[in-house]
Coordinates of C-alpha atoms and ligand atoms in Angstrom, one line a residue:
M266 CA 0.3 -0.1 -0.1
S267 CA 1.1 3.5 -0.4
I268 CA -1.1 5.2 1.6
T269 CA 1.0 7.9 3.6
E270 CA -1.6 10.3 4.7
S271 CA -4.1 9.5 7.3
D272 CA -7.8 9.5 5.8
N273 CA -8.6 12.5 8.1
T274 CA -6.0 15.0 6.3
P275 CA -7.4 18.3 7.8
D276 CA -8.0 21.3 5.5
L277 CA -8.5 18.9 2.3
P278 CA -11.5 20.8 0.4
E279 CA -14.7 18.5 1.0
K280 CA -15.2 17.2 -2.4
V281 CA -11.6 15.9 -2.1
S282 CA -11.8 14.5 1.5
R283 CA -15.0 12.6 0.1
N284 CA -12.9 11.1 -2.1
L285 CA -10.5 9.7 -0.1
P286 CA -12.4 6.1 0.5
A287 CA -12.4 5.7 -3.2
A288 CA -8.9 6.9 -3.5
A289 CA -7.5 4.3 -0.9
V290 CA -9.6 1.3 -3.1
I291 CA -7.8 2.3 -6.3
L292 CA -4.0 2.3 -4.4
E293 CA -5.4 -1.1 -3.2
R294 CA -6.0 -2.2 -6.8
C295 CA -2.8 -0.9 -8.1
D296 CA -1.2 -3.0 -5.5
K297 CA -3.3 -5.8 -7.2
L298 CA -2.4 -5.6 -10.5
A299 CA 0.8 -5.1 -9.5
S300 CA 0.8 -8.7 -8.7
L301 CA 0.5 -9.6 -12.1
S302 CA 3.8 -9.9 -13.4
S303 CA 6.3 -11.5 -15.4
M304 CA 9.1 -10.8 -13.5
P305 CA 9.3 -12.4 -10.2
D306 CA 10.5 -9.7 -7.6
A307 CA 10.0 -6.6 -10.0
I308 CA 6.4 -5.6 -12.2
C309 CA 6.4 -6.3 -15.9
R310 CA 3.1 -6.9 -18.0
T311 CA 3.5 -7.0 -21.8
Y312 CA 1.3 -6.8 -24.3
L313 CA -0.8 -9.9 -25.1
S314 CA 1.1 -11.8 -22.6
R315 CA -0.8 -14.0 -19.7
E316 CA -0.4 -11.3 -17.3
H317 CA -2.5 -9.1 -19.4
G318 CA -5.0 -11.6 -19.9
L319 CA -4.9 -11.8 -16.5
A320 CA -5.1 -8.1 -16.1
N321 CA -7.9 -7.9 -18.2
E322 CA -10.1 -10.4 -16.1
M323 CA -9.5 -8.5 -13.0
V324 CA -10.5 -5.1 -14.6
S325 CA -13.7 -6.8 -16.2
G326 CA -14.5 -7.8 -12.5
W327 CA -14.1 -3.9 -11.4
L328 CA -16.1 -2.5 -14.6
T329 CA -19.1 -4.7 -13.7
E330 CA -19.0 -4.2 -10.2
A331 CA -19.0 0.0 -11.0
G332 CA -22.6 -0.9 -12.7
M333 CA -20.7 -1.2 -16.8
T334 CA -20.8 -3.8 -19.3
A335 CA -17.4 -5.3 -20.0
S336 CA -15.9 -6.6 -23.0
I337 CA -12.8 -6.8 -24.8
D338 CA -12.1 -5.2 -28.3
A339 CA -10.5 -6.7 -31.1
A340 CA -6.7 -5.4 -30.2
G341 CA -7.3 -6.9 -26.8
N342 CA -8.3 -3.3 -25.0
V343 CA -10.4 -3.7 -21.6
F344 CA -13.7 -1.7 -22.1
G345 CA -16.5 -0.8 -19.6
R346 CA -19.7 1.1 -21.3
Y347 CA -21.8 2.8 -18.9
A348 CA -25.1 4.2 -20.6
P349 CA -28.0 3.9 -18.0
A350 CA -30.5 6.4 -20.5
G351 CA -29.4 4.1 -23.6
Q352 CA -27.1 6.8 -25.0
D353 CA -25.3 6.9 -27.9
T354 CA -22.0 8.6 -28.0
F355 CA -19.5 7.9 -25.1
L356 CA -17.0 9.7 -23.3
V357 CA -13.9 7.8 -22.7
L358 CA -12.3 7.5 -19.5
G359 CA -8.9 5.5 -19.0
S360 CA -5.2 4.7 -20.0
H361 CA -3.0 1.9 -20.4
L362 CA -2.2 -1.5 -18.1
D363 CA 0.6 -2.5 -19.8
T364 CA 4.2 -1.6 -18.3
V365 CA 8.1 -1.4 -18.7
P366 CA 10.2 -4.2 -17.3
D367 CA 10.5 -3.3 -13.4
A368 CA 7.7 -0.8 -13.6
G369 CA 6.2 1.2 -10.9
R370 CA 2.4 0.5 -10.3
Y371 CA 1.0 3.9 -11.1
D372 CA 1.9 4.9 -14.7
G373 CA -1.4 4.0 -16.9
I374 CA -2.7 2.0 -14.3
L375 CA -4.1 4.8 -12.1
G376 CA -6.1 6.5 -15.2
V377 CA -7.8 3.2 -15.7
L378 CA -9.0 2.6 -12.2
S379 CA -10.0 6.2 -11.5
G380 CA -12.3 6.0 -14.3
I381 CA -13.9 2.9 -13.1
A382 CA -14.1 5.0 -9.6
V383 CA -15.7 8.1 -11.4
V384 CA -18.4 6.0 -13.2
D385 CA -18.9 4.3 -9.3
Q386 CA -20.0 7.7 -7.9
L387 CA -21.7 9.1 -11.0
A388 CA -23.9 5.5 -10.8
R389 CA -24.8 5.5 -7.1
S390 CA -25.3 9.3 -7.4
G391 CA -27.9 8.6 -10.1
T392 CA -26.3 11.5 -12.0
E393 CA -27.9 12.1 -15.5
L394 CA -25.4 12.7 -18.4
P395 CA -25.9 13.5 -22.3
F396 CA -23.7 11.2 -23.1
G397 CA -22.5 7.4 -22.4
I398 CA -19.3 6.8 -20.6
E399 CA -16.5 4.1 -21.5
V400 CA -13.5 3.1 -19.5
V401 CA -10.9 2.0 -21.0
G402 CA -7.5 -0.3 -20.1
F403 CA -5.4 -0.3 -23.6
G404 CA -3.1 -3.1 -23.9
E405 CA -0.6 -1.5 -25.2
E406 CA 1.3 1.7 -24.8
E407 CA 5.0 1.1 -23.7
G408 CA 6.3 -0.8 -26.8
V409 CA 8.1 -3.1 -24.7
R410 CA 7.2 -6.3 -26.2
F411 CA 7.1 -5.2 -30.0
G412 CA 9.1 -2.2 -30.1
T413 CA 6.3 -0.3 -31.4
T414 CA 4.3 2.1 -29.0
L415 CA 0.5 3.3 -28.9
M416 CA -0.4 0.4 -31.2
C417 CA -3.8 -0.1 -29.0
S418 CA -4.6 3.2 -28.7
R419 CA -4.0 3.3 -32.7
A420 CA -6.1 0.3 -32.9
F421 CA -9.2 2.3 -31.4
A422 CA -8.1 5.9 -33.4
G423 CA -8.5 3.7 -36.7
T424 CA -4.6 3.7 -37.4
W425 CA -3.5 0.3 -36.7
D426 CA -1.1 -0.6 -39.4
S427 CA -1.5 -4.4 -40.3
S428 CA 2.2 -4.5 -41.4
W429 CA 2.5 -4.6 -37.4
L430 CA 1.5 -8.4 -37.3
A431 CA 5.3 -9.1 -38.5
L432 CA 6.6 -7.6 -35.8
T433 CA 8.7 -10.1 -33.0
D434 CA 9.6 -10.0 -29.4
E435 CA 12.5 -11.3 -28.2
S436 CA 12.1 -14.7 -28.4
G437 CA 11.0 -14.4 -31.9
T438 CA 7.0 -14.8 -31.7
T439 CA 5.3 -12.4 -34.2
L440 CA 2.3 -9.9 -33.0
E441 CA 0.4 -12.2 -35.2
S442 CA 0.9 -15.1 -33.4
A443 CA 0.7 -13.6 -29.9
L444 CA -2.5 -12.2 -31.2
E445 CA -3.8 -15.7 -32.0
T446 CA -2.3 -17.2 -28.5
F447 CA -4.2 -14.3 -26.8
G448 CA -7.4 -15.6 -28.5
M449 CA -7.9 -12.5 -30.8
D450 CA -8.0 -13.0 -35.1
P451 CA -5.2 -11.0 -36.3
Q452 CA -6.9 -10.2 -39.5
R453 CA -9.5 -8.5 -37.7
V454 CA -7.8 -5.8 -35.0
G455 CA -8.7 -3.4 -37.5
E456 CA -12.3 -3.9 -36.3
A457 CA -11.4 -2.2 -33.3
A458 CA -11.2 1.2 -34.7
R459 CA -13.9 3.8 -33.5
S460 CA -16.2 5.7 -35.3
P461 CA -15.7 9.8 -34.2
D462 CA -19.1 10.4 -34.2
Q463 CA -19.5 8.2 -31.6
L464 CA -17.3 9.4 -29.4
E465 CA -17.5 12.8 -27.2
G466 CA -14.2 12.6 -26.0
Y467 CA -10.8 10.9 -24.4
L468 CA -9.9 12.0 -20.8
E469 CA -6.9 10.2 -19.2
L470 CA -5.6 11.0 -15.9
H471 CA -2.1 10.0 -15.8
I472 CA 1.1 10.3 -13.1
E473 CA 3.2 13.5 -14.6
Q474 CA 6.5 11.1 -14.6
G475 CA 8.2 14.8 -13.9
P476 CA 9.3 16.9 -11.1
V477 CA 6.8 19.8 -12.1
L478 CA 4.2 19.8 -9.6
E479 CA 6.1 18.7 -6.7
A480 CA 8.4 21.9 -7.4
E481 CA 5.0 24.0 -7.3
D482 CA 3.5 22.0 -4.6
L483 CA 0.4 21.1 -6.3
P484 CA -1.8 17.3 -6.4
V485 CA -2.9 18.1 -10.0
G486 CA -2.1 20.1 -13.5
I487 CA -3.8 20.5 -16.7
V488 CA -2.3 19.2 -19.6
T489 CA -2.0 21.9 -22.5
G490 CA -0.9 18.8 -25.0
I491 CA 1.9 16.4 -25.2
A492 CA 5.6 17.4 -26.9
G493 CA 6.6 16.4 -30.0
A494 CA 10.0 15.1 -30.6
Q495 CA 12.7 15.2 -33.1
R496 CA 15.5 13.0 -32.9
L497 CA 18.7 13.4 -34.8
L498 CA 22.3 12.2 -34.8
V499 CA 25.3 14.5 -35.3
T500 CA 28.2 13.3 -36.8
W501 CA 31.9 15.6 -36.2
T502 CA 34.5 14.3 -38.0
G503 CA 37.7 16.2 -38.0
T504 CA 41.5 14.4 -37.7
A505 CA 42.6 11.9 -35.0
A506 CA 46.1 12.7 -33.6
H507 CA 49.1 11.9 -31.3
A508 CA 47.9 13.9 -28.6
G509 CA 51.8 14.9 -27.6
T510 CA 52.8 15.8 -31.2
T511 CA 50.0 17.9 -32.8
P512 CA 50.2 21.6 -31.5
M513 CA 46.6 22.8 -30.3
D514 CA 46.3 25.5 -33.1
L515 CA 47.1 22.7 -35.9
R516 CA 43.9 20.3 -34.6
R517 CA 41.0 19.4 -35.6
D518 CA 39.8 17.8 -32.5
A519 CA 36.2 16.8 -32.8
L520 CA 35.2 16.6 -29.1
A521 CA 36.6 19.5 -28.3
A522 CA 33.8 21.1 -31.2
A523 CA 30.9 19.1 -30.0
A524 CA 31.7 20.2 -26.4
R525 CA 31.0 23.4 -27.9
G526 CA 27.8 21.9 -29.5
V527 CA 26.5 20.7 -26.2
E528 CA 26.6 24.0 -24.7
F529 CA 24.7 25.5 -27.6
V530 CA 22.3 23.1 -27.2
E531 CA 21.8 23.9 -23.9
R532 CA 21.8 27.8 -24.4
T533 CA 19.4 27.4 -27.3
A534 CA 16.5 25.9 -25.6
L535 CA 17.1 27.7 -22.5
A536 CA 16.4 30.5 -24.9
L537 CA 13.3 29.4 -26.7
G538 CA 11.6 27.7 -24.1
I539 CA 11.9 24.0 -25.4
V540 CA 13.6 21.3 -24.3
A541 CA 17.0 20.0 -26.0
T542 CA 19.2 17.1 -24.7
V543 CA 22.3 15.8 -25.8
G544 CA 21.9 11.9 -24.7
Q545 CA 24.9 9.9 -26.2
L546 CA 28.5 11.5 -26.9
V547 CA 30.5 8.4 -28.7
A548 CA 34.3 9.9 -29.3
E549 CA 36.7 8.0 -31.5
P550 CA 39.0 6.7 -31.4
G551 CA 38.7 7.0 -27.6
G552 CA 42.4 6.6 -26.6
M553 CA 43.6 8.9 -23.5
N554 CA 46.8 10.0 -25.9
V555 CA 44.6 10.4 -29.2
V556 CA 43.0 13.8 -30.2
P557 CA 39.7 12.8 -31.0
G558 CA 39.0 12.5 -34.5
R559 CA 35.2 11.7 -35.0
V560 CA 32.4 12.3 -32.4
T561 CA 28.8 10.8 -32.8
M562 CA 26.0 12.8 -30.6
S563 CA 22.8 12.5 -30.4
L564 CA 20.1 15.1 -30.5
D565 CA 16.5 14.9 -29.3
V566 CA 14.7 18.1 -29.2
R567 CA 10.9 18.7 -28.6
S568 CA 8.0 20.8 -27.9
V569 CA 4.2 21.1 -27.3
D570 CA 4.5 23.8 -29.9
A571 CA 5.4 22.4 -33.8
E572 CA 6.8 25.6 -35.1
L573 CA 9.1 26.2 -31.8
M574 CA 10.2 23.0 -32.2
E575 CA 11.2 23.1 -35.6
Q576 CA 12.6 26.7 -34.9
G577 CA 14.2 25.3 -32.4
K578 CA 15.8 22.2 -34.4
Q579 CA 17.2 24.5 -37.1
E580 CA 18.9 27.3 -35.3
I581 CA 20.8 24.4 -33.0
L582 CA 21.8 22.6 -36.5
A583 CA 23.0 26.4 -37.9
G584 CA 24.5 26.9 -34.2
L585 CA 26.1 23.3 -34.8
S586 CA 27.4 23.9 -38.0
R587 CA 29.0 27.5 -37.3
I588 CA 30.9 25.8 -34.9
A589 CA 32.3 23.0 -36.9
A590 CA 33.3 25.3 -39.3
D591 CA 35.1 27.7 -37.1
R592 CA 37.0 24.5 -36.3
G593 CA 37.7 23.1 -40.0
I594 CA 35.6 20.1 -38.4
S595 CA 33.0 18.6 -40.9
M596 CA 29.3 17.9 -39.6
D597 CA 26.9 15.4 -40.8
V598 CA 22.9 15.1 -39.9
Q599 CA 20.7 12.0 -39.6
P600 CA 17.6 12.6 -38.6
V601 CA 16.5 9.4 -36.5
H602 CA 12.8 9.9 -35.4
A603 CA 10.4 12.7 -35.9
A604 CA 6.5 13.1 -34.3
D605 CA 4.4 16.1 -34.2
P606 CA 3.1 17.2 -31.2
V607 CA -0.5 16.9 -29.9
A608 CA -2.7 19.4 -28.5
C609 CA -5.0 19.0 -25.9
A610 CA -8.7 20.5 -26.9
E611 CA -9.5 24.0 -25.4
H612 CA -12.6 23.0 -24.8
M613 CA -11.2 19.9 -22.5
R614 CA -8.7 22.0 -20.8
Q615 CA -11.1 24.8 -19.5
A616 CA -13.5 22.0 -18.5
V617 CA -10.4 20.2 -16.4
A618 CA -9.8 24.0 -14.8
S619 CA -13.2 24.6 -13.9
A620 CA -12.9 21.3 -11.8
I621 CA -10.0 22.4 -10.7
N622 CA -11.0 25.6 -9.5
G623 CA -14.1 24.3 -7.8
L624 CA -11.9 22.6 -5.5
T625 CA -10.2 25.3 -5.0
A626 CA -6.9 24.7 -6.1
P627 CA -4.7 26.6 -7.7
V628 CA -5.2 26.3 -11.8
F629 CA -1.5 25.0 -13.5
E630 CA -0.9 24.5 -16.6
L631 CA 2.0 22.2 -18.1
P632 CA 2.9 20.4 -21.1
S633 CA 3.9 16.4 -21.1
G634 CA 7.1 15.8 -22.0
A635 CA 6.1 12.4 -22.4
G636 CA 4.2 10.2 -25.0
H637 CA 0.4 9.1 -23.9
D638 CA -2.3 7.1 -25.1
A639 CA -4.1 10.5 -25.7
M640 CA -1.4 11.3 -28.8
A641 CA -2.9 8.3 -30.7
V642 CA -6.6 9.1 -29.7
A643 CA -6.4 12.5 -30.6
T644 CA -6.7 11.6 -34.2
V645 CA -10.3 10.6 -34.0
C646 CA -11.7 12.6 -31.4
D647 CA -11.1 15.5 -28.7
V648 CA -8.6 14.6 -25.9
G649 CA -7.8 16.0 -22.3
M650 CA -5.5 14.9 -19.6
I651 CA -5.3 15.2 -16.0
F652 CA -1.8 15.2 -14.1
I653 CA -1.4 14.1 -10.7
R654 CA 2.0 14.7 -8.9
C655 CA 4.5 12.0 -8.4
A656 CA 7.3 11.9 -5.6
A657 CA 10.3 13.1 -7.2
G658 CA 9.4 12.8 -10.8
L659 CA 10.3 9.3 -10.7
S660 CA 8.8 6.8 -12.9
H661 CA 9.1 3.8 -15.1
N662 CA 11.3 2.7 -11.8
P663 CA 9.5 0.4 -8.6
G664 CA 10.2 3.9 -6.7
E665 CA 7.1 5.5 -8.2
S666 CA 5.3 6.8 -6.0
V667 CA 1.7 8.8 -5.4
S668 CA 0.0 9.5 -2.2
H669 CA -3.2 8.6 -0.9
T670 CA -4.6 12.4 -0.6
D671 CA -3.3 13.3 -4.5
V672 CA -5.3 10.2 -5.7
A673 CA -8.1 11.8 -4.2
W674 CA -7.7 15.0 -5.8
G675 CA -6.9 13.4 -9.4
L676 CA -10.6 11.7 -8.8
A677 CA -12.3 14.9 -7.5
A678 CA -11.2 16.7 -10.7
L679 CA -12.1 13.9 -13.1
H680 CA -15.5 13.2 -11.7
D681 CA -15.9 17.1 -11.8
T682 CA -14.3 17.6 -15.6
V683 CA -17.0 14.8 -16.4
L684 CA -19.8 16.8 -15.1
H685 CA -18.5 20.2 -16.8
L686 CA -18.4 18.6 -20.1
A687 CA -21.8 16.8 -19.4
E688 CA -23.4 20.4 -18.6
N689 CA -21.4 22.2 -21.3
K690 CA -22.8 19.3 -23.8
A691 CA -26.1 20.0 -22.3
R692 CA -25.8 23.4 -22.8
D693 CA -24.7 23.5 -26.1
S694 CA -27.5 21.1 -27.6
R695 CA -30.3 23.6 -26.0
Ligands
ZN1196 ZN1 1.8 5.7 -19.2

């Protein structure tokens, strides 16, 4: 259990303290799901594994208990549907149930379980809604088993790629045969696709996986969008030479140039308000007594603003070229990966803001530097995200931790966001 505060924490808004019991249930359920693991002393649950099937079963039980009709779609995603008045459009709440190896117990899982808790409350209070609600536990987000991320949310969004069927896992099992073993028809995964006119939107609660909310001393935040990323490999080529006999002014030192480059990357990112990282720097030949002749340097540039990300990339590459030219070094750039940023829908951000405002908490917006299912779902409907604080920003790590009260905050925010979206929809259709 990760409950760190007592249930009677003083000076919590009433709406939040009312959610403490439900938050305690969520934390217990996170622990139960954590026991479904392929690693004996750690958490690991990958797409279409035996543990994935067991997690779907466990979650189906909770969906049913909360008054929903549970089902598994053609991609192996688990769904619960709540439509007491026969509603035919749906607001979808959820996240993913798979994990990285040696994972924490909240990444993704918390969003699925919070969705179930919200429906449970709406069903108990008999709240009338102008749309139905679906809760989803996507089977794959992390890309661990087959090396491709967001496969399940892409199936939902209608962008499943059938060429993925040939992908293999570590043991050589193809995605096609893994689907068959799981009881799915590989040729029919495309049927998991939803039609946009059936969807009101997708709302995902997730741990922040970063340190910002903790630094701001806030339990919850509104996600503005999910950052896009550009990844490149920059190769600096100079001349490897004797470290004793080559005078300083006659060197073409690739590493000295790259070092300037790293500093320039940091300065440019700070000036533009984006993030840019050099995560790898390999100097060759790598002798203590050799002037480095060649350096391979990775560059990762991200922003929620597509134009700013492109501007950042261009400014950085222009600066690196100048540094290289000044030192007689040649430079080569190879793109490795590019993903566009995804914005959270304005009306969903506002609904989350109204909810948080109603809880008397400061409304704080932040971008997501990590990818999420919402990224894939955004191609089929509007998306919104709520972040909750996690200790030290730690994630993809068994030390991942959330507090009981923060889960109650997140739950209250999610519940009230649903109510605001419902009010807006009812008002717009009047
Ligand atoms: Zn996640």
